[in-house]
Short mmCIF file of N, CA and C in Angstrom, two decimals:
data_model
loop_
_atom_site.label_atom_id
_atom_site.label_comp_id
_atom_site.label_asym_id
_atom_site.label_seq_id
_atom_site.Cartn_x
_atom_site.Cartn_y
_atom_site.Cartn_z
N MET C 1 3.42 14.96 16.25
CA MET C 1 2.68 13.81 15.76
C MET C 1 3.62 12.61 15.74
N LYS C 2 3.12 11.48 16.17
CA LYS C 2 3.91 10.24 16.19
C LYS C 2 3.40 9.32 15.10
N ILE C 3 4.32 8.73 14.40
CA ILE C 3 3.97 7.75 13.38
C ILE C 3 3.96 6.38 14.03
N MET C 4 2.90 5.62 13.77
CA MET C 4 2.77 4.30 14.36
C MET C 4 3.72 3.32 13.66
N ASN C 5 4.51 2.63 14.47
CA ASN C 5 5.40 1.62 13.90
C ASN C 5 4.88 0.23 14.24
N SER C 6 5.60 -0.77 13.82
CA SER C 6 5.17 -2.16 14.01
C SER C 6 5.00 -2.53 15.48
N GLU C 7 5.91 -2.04 16.32
CA GLU C 7 5.80 -2.34 17.76
C GLU C 7 4.54 -1.72 18.35
N ASP C 8 4.21 -0.49 17.91
CA ASP C 8 2.99 0.17 18.39
C ASP C 8 1.76 -0.64 17.98
N MET C 9 1.77 -1.14 16.76
CA MET C 9 0.64 -1.94 16.27
C MET C 9 0.49 -3.21 17.09
N ASP C 10 1.61 -3.85 17.40
CA ASP C 10 1.57 -5.06 18.22
C ASP C 10 1.07 -4.74 19.62
N GLU C 11 1.52 -3.61 20.16
CA GLU C 11 1.16 -3.23 21.53
C GLU C 11 -0.34 -3.01 21.69
N ILE C 12 -0.98 -2.47 20.67
CA ILE C 12 -2.43 -2.25 20.78
C ILE C 12 -3.23 -3.44 20.25
N GLY C 13 -2.54 -4.50 19.87
CA GLY C 13 -3.21 -5.74 19.48
C GLY C 13 -3.82 -5.75 18.09
N MET C 14 -3.23 -5.03 17.16
CA MET C 14 -3.76 -5.04 15.79
C MET C 14 -3.52 -6.40 15.15
N THR C 15 -4.51 -6.86 14.42
CA THR C 15 -4.38 -8.12 13.69
C THR C 15 -3.57 -7.90 12.42
N ARG C 16 -3.13 -8.98 11.80
CA ARG C 16 -2.40 -8.88 10.54
C ARG C 16 -3.25 -8.17 9.49
N GLN C 17 -4.53 -8.49 9.46
CA GLN C 17 -5.44 -7.87 8.50
C GLN C 17 -5.54 -6.36 8.72
N GLN C 18 -5.59 -5.93 9.98
CA GLN C 18 -5.65 -4.50 10.29
C GLN C 18 -4.35 -3.80 9.90
N LYS C 19 -3.23 -4.46 10.15
CA LYS C 19 -1.93 -3.89 9.78
C LYS C 19 -1.83 -3.74 8.26
N ASP C 20 -2.27 -4.77 7.54
CA ASP C 20 -2.24 -4.71 6.07
C ASP C 20 -3.12 -3.57 5.56
N ALA C 21 -4.32 -3.43 6.16
CA ALA C 21 -5.24 -2.38 5.74
C ALA C 21 -4.64 -1.00 5.97
N LEU C 22 -4.01 -0.81 7.11
CA LEU C 22 -3.38 0.47 7.42
C LEU C 22 -2.24 0.77 6.45
N GLU C 23 -1.45 -0.24 6.14
CA GLU C 23 -0.34 -0.08 5.21
C GLU C 23 -0.85 0.29 3.81
N ILE C 24 -1.88 -0.41 3.35
CA ILE C 24 -2.46 -0.14 2.03
C ILE C 24 -3.02 1.28 1.98
N ARG C 25 -3.79 1.65 2.98
CA ARG C 25 -4.43 2.97 2.97
C ARG C 25 -3.41 4.10 3.10
N SER C 26 -2.37 3.88 3.86
CA SER C 26 -1.31 4.87 3.98
C SER C 26 -0.62 5.06 2.63
N TYR C 27 -0.33 3.96 1.97
CA TYR C 27 0.31 3.99 0.65
C TYR C 27 -0.58 4.71 -0.36
N LEU C 28 -1.87 4.38 -0.36
CA LEU C 28 -2.81 5.02 -1.28
C LEU C 28 -2.94 6.52 -0.98
N HIS C 29 -3.00 6.86 0.29
CA HIS C 29 -3.12 8.26 0.68
C HIS C 29 -1.95 9.08 0.15
N ASP C 30 -0.74 8.54 0.28
CA ASP C 30 0.46 9.23 -0.19
C ASP C 30 0.44 9.47 -1.69
N ARG C 31 -0.38 8.72 -2.41
CA ARG C 31 -0.44 8.82 -3.87
C ARG C 31 -1.77 9.37 -4.37
N ALA C 32 -2.59 9.88 -3.44
CA ALA C 32 -3.91 10.43 -3.78
C ALA C 32 -4.77 9.42 -4.54
N LEU C 33 -4.78 8.18 -4.05
CA LEU C 33 -5.56 7.10 -4.68
C LEU C 33 -6.51 6.43 -3.69
N MET C 34 -7.00 7.19 -2.73
CA MET C 34 -7.84 6.61 -1.68
C MET C 34 -9.14 6.00 -2.20
N GLN C 35 -9.56 6.37 -3.41
CA GLN C 35 -10.80 5.81 -3.95
C GLN C 35 -10.71 4.30 -4.15
N TYR C 36 -9.51 3.74 -4.14
CA TYR C 36 -9.33 2.30 -4.31
C TYR C 36 -9.16 1.57 -2.97
N GLY C 37 -9.21 2.30 -1.87
CA GLY C 37 -8.95 1.72 -0.56
C GLY C 37 -9.85 0.55 -0.20
N ASP C 38 -11.15 0.72 -0.34
CA ASP C 38 -12.08 -0.34 0.05
C ASP C 38 -11.86 -1.61 -0.78
N GLN C 39 -11.71 -1.44 -2.08
CA GLN C 39 -11.53 -2.60 -2.96
C GLN C 39 -10.23 -3.34 -2.67
N LEU C 40 -9.14 -2.60 -2.53
CA LEU C 40 -7.84 -3.24 -2.30
C LEU C 40 -7.80 -3.90 -0.93
N GLU C 41 -8.39 -3.25 0.07
CA GLU C 41 -8.43 -3.84 1.41
C GLU C 41 -9.27 -5.11 1.41
N ALA C 42 -10.40 -5.08 0.71
CA ALA C 42 -11.30 -6.24 0.66
C ALA C 42 -10.68 -7.43 -0.06
N SER C 43 -9.66 -7.18 -0.86
CA SER C 43 -9.02 -8.28 -1.60
C SER C 43 -8.32 -9.27 -0.68
N GLY C 44 -7.99 -8.83 0.53
CA GLY C 44 -7.28 -9.71 1.46
C GLY C 44 -5.80 -9.83 1.17
N LYS C 45 -5.32 -9.09 0.18
CA LYS C 45 -3.90 -9.12 -0.18
C LYS C 45 -3.15 -8.04 0.59
N GLY C 46 -1.88 -8.29 0.84
CA GLY C 46 -1.02 -7.28 1.44
C GLY C 46 -0.46 -6.37 0.37
N LEU C 47 0.13 -5.27 0.80
CA LEU C 47 0.68 -4.31 -0.15
C LEU C 47 1.73 -4.92 -1.08
N PRO C 48 2.68 -5.71 -0.59
CA PRO C 48 3.66 -6.29 -1.51
C PRO C 48 3.02 -7.12 -2.62
N GLU C 49 1.98 -7.87 -2.26
CA GLU C 49 1.29 -8.70 -3.26
C GLU C 49 0.55 -7.82 -4.27
N LEU C 50 -0.08 -6.75 -3.79
CA LEU C 50 -0.78 -5.84 -4.69
C LEU C 50 0.19 -5.14 -5.65
N LEU C 51 1.35 -4.77 -5.13
CA LEU C 51 2.35 -4.10 -5.96
C LEU C 51 2.96 -5.02 -7.01
N SER C 52 2.81 -6.32 -6.80
CA SER C 52 3.37 -7.27 -7.77
C SER C 52 2.37 -7.64 -8.87
N LEU C 53 1.14 -7.15 -8.76
CA LEU C 53 0.13 -7.44 -9.79
C LEU C 53 0.48 -6.72 -11.09
N SER C 54 0.02 -7.28 -12.18
CA SER C 54 0.25 -6.66 -13.49
C SER C 54 -0.71 -5.48 -13.66
N THR C 55 -0.39 -4.63 -14.62
CA THR C 55 -1.28 -3.50 -14.91
C THR C 55 -2.65 -4.00 -15.38
N LEU C 56 -2.66 -5.10 -16.10
CA LEU C 56 -3.92 -5.68 -16.56
C LEU C 56 -4.77 -6.13 -15.36
N ASP C 57 -4.13 -6.78 -14.38
CA ASP C 57 -4.85 -7.23 -13.19
C ASP C 57 -5.41 -6.04 -12.40
N LEU C 58 -4.60 -5.00 -12.23
CA LEU C 58 -5.06 -3.83 -11.48
C LEU C 58 -6.24 -3.17 -12.18
N SER C 59 -6.20 -3.15 -13.49
CA SER C 59 -7.29 -2.56 -14.27
C SER C 59 -8.55 -3.42 -14.22
N SER C 60 -8.40 -4.71 -14.48
CA SER C 60 -9.58 -5.58 -14.57
C SER C 60 -10.17 -5.92 -13.20
N GLN C 61 -9.33 -6.15 -12.20
CA GLN C 61 -9.84 -6.56 -10.89
C GLN C 61 -10.30 -5.38 -10.03
N TYR C 62 -9.65 -4.22 -10.19
CA TYR C 62 -9.94 -3.10 -9.30
C TYR C 62 -10.41 -1.85 -10.03
N GLY C 63 -10.52 -1.94 -11.36
CA GLY C 63 -11.01 -0.81 -12.14
C GLY C 63 -10.09 0.40 -12.15
N MET C 64 -8.80 0.18 -11.92
CA MET C 64 -7.85 1.29 -11.91
C MET C 64 -7.63 1.82 -13.32
N LYS C 65 -7.59 3.14 -13.40
CA LYS C 65 -7.30 3.80 -14.68
C LYS C 65 -5.79 3.76 -14.92
N ARG C 66 -5.41 3.90 -16.17
CA ARG C 66 -4.00 3.77 -16.55
C ARG C 66 -3.09 4.73 -15.78
N GLY C 67 -3.49 5.99 -15.68
CA GLY C 67 -2.69 6.97 -14.94
C GLY C 67 -2.60 6.64 -13.46
N HIS C 68 -3.69 6.11 -12.91
CA HIS C 68 -3.71 5.72 -11.51
C HIS C 68 -2.80 4.51 -11.27
N ILE C 69 -2.77 3.60 -12.22
CA ILE C 69 -1.88 2.44 -12.10
C ILE C 69 -0.43 2.91 -12.06
N ALA C 70 -0.08 3.85 -12.91
CA ALA C 70 1.29 4.38 -12.92
C ALA C 70 1.63 5.01 -11.58
N ARG C 71 0.70 5.77 -11.01
CA ARG C 71 0.91 6.39 -9.71
C ARG C 71 1.01 5.33 -8.61
N PHE C 72 0.18 4.30 -8.70
CA PHE C 72 0.18 3.22 -7.71
C PHE C 72 1.51 2.46 -7.74
N MET C 73 2.01 2.22 -8.93
CA MET C 73 3.25 1.44 -9.07
C MET C 73 4.51 2.26 -8.76
N ASP C 74 4.39 3.58 -8.72
CA ASP C 74 5.54 4.45 -8.45
C ASP C 74 5.85 4.43 -6.96
N ARG C 75 6.87 3.69 -6.59
CA ARG C 75 7.24 3.54 -5.18
C ARG C 75 8.14 4.65 -4.68
N THR C 76 8.43 5.63 -5.52
CA THR C 76 9.32 6.71 -5.10
C THR C 76 8.57 7.84 -4.41
N LYS C 77 7.27 7.97 -4.64
CA LYS C 77 6.50 9.05 -4.03
C LYS C 77 6.11 8.65 -2.61
N CYS C 78 6.39 9.55 -1.69
CA CYS C 78 6.02 9.28 -0.32
C CYS C 78 6.09 10.57 0.47
N SER C 79 5.03 10.92 1.18
CA SER C 79 5.05 12.12 2.01
C SER C 79 5.46 11.80 3.43
N ALA C 80 5.58 10.53 3.75
CA ALA C 80 5.98 10.10 5.09
C ALA C 80 7.50 10.11 5.21
N PRO C 81 8.01 10.00 6.43
CA PRO C 81 9.47 9.96 6.61
C PRO C 81 10.11 8.83 5.81
N GLN C 82 11.39 8.99 5.53
CA GLN C 82 12.14 8.04 4.70
C GLN C 82 12.04 6.61 5.21
N ILE C 83 11.97 6.41 6.51
CA ILE C 83 11.90 5.05 7.06
C ILE C 83 10.68 4.32 6.51
N LEU C 84 9.54 4.99 6.47
CA LEU C 84 8.33 4.36 5.94
C LEU C 84 8.43 4.16 4.44
N CYS C 85 9.02 5.11 3.74
CA CYS C 85 9.15 4.98 2.29
C CYS C 85 9.95 3.74 1.93
N GLN C 86 11.00 3.46 2.69
CA GLN C 86 11.81 2.29 2.42
C GLN C 86 11.00 1.02 2.59
N HIS C 87 10.01 1.04 3.47
CA HIS C 87 9.17 -0.13 3.69
C HIS C 87 8.38 -0.47 2.43
N TYR C 88 8.04 0.56 1.63
CA TYR C 88 7.24 0.35 0.43
C TYR C 88 8.05 -0.17 -0.74
N ILE C 89 9.36 -0.09 -0.66
CA ILE C 89 10.21 -0.51 -1.77
C ILE C 89 10.50 -2.00 -1.65
N ILE C 90 10.05 -2.76 -2.61
CA ILE C 90 10.26 -4.20 -2.61
C ILE C 90 11.59 -4.49 -3.27
N PRO C 91 12.50 -5.15 -2.55
CA PRO C 91 13.81 -5.43 -3.14
C PRO C 91 13.69 -6.34 -4.36
N VAL C 92 14.50 -6.04 -5.35
CA VAL C 92 14.52 -6.83 -6.58
C VAL C 92 15.72 -7.77 -6.51
N PRO C 93 15.50 -9.09 -6.62
CA PRO C 93 16.62 -10.03 -6.56
C PRO C 93 17.59 -9.78 -7.71
N THR C 94 18.88 -9.91 -7.40
CA THR C 94 19.90 -9.71 -8.44
C THR C 94 20.56 -11.01 -8.81
#
């Protein structure tokens, strides 16, 4: 099985919106949170922006339960290869 990378996405002509949707759904799948896929994708936000939302925003805007928010915010869980996991980790300025 081959994992699609950014060059593959460009080669098949995926739009930014399609790339964002794939990234969001992959992230949700790894955390067993696919029930939020449609809502998060429809928001038009990318994964980094969604991960920067407060727990209150995730709850009120997307109806996420408290335990699901904790799972969503946990960037350490990933069933994909390490290269993809690193993509999900947003660097914190020092």
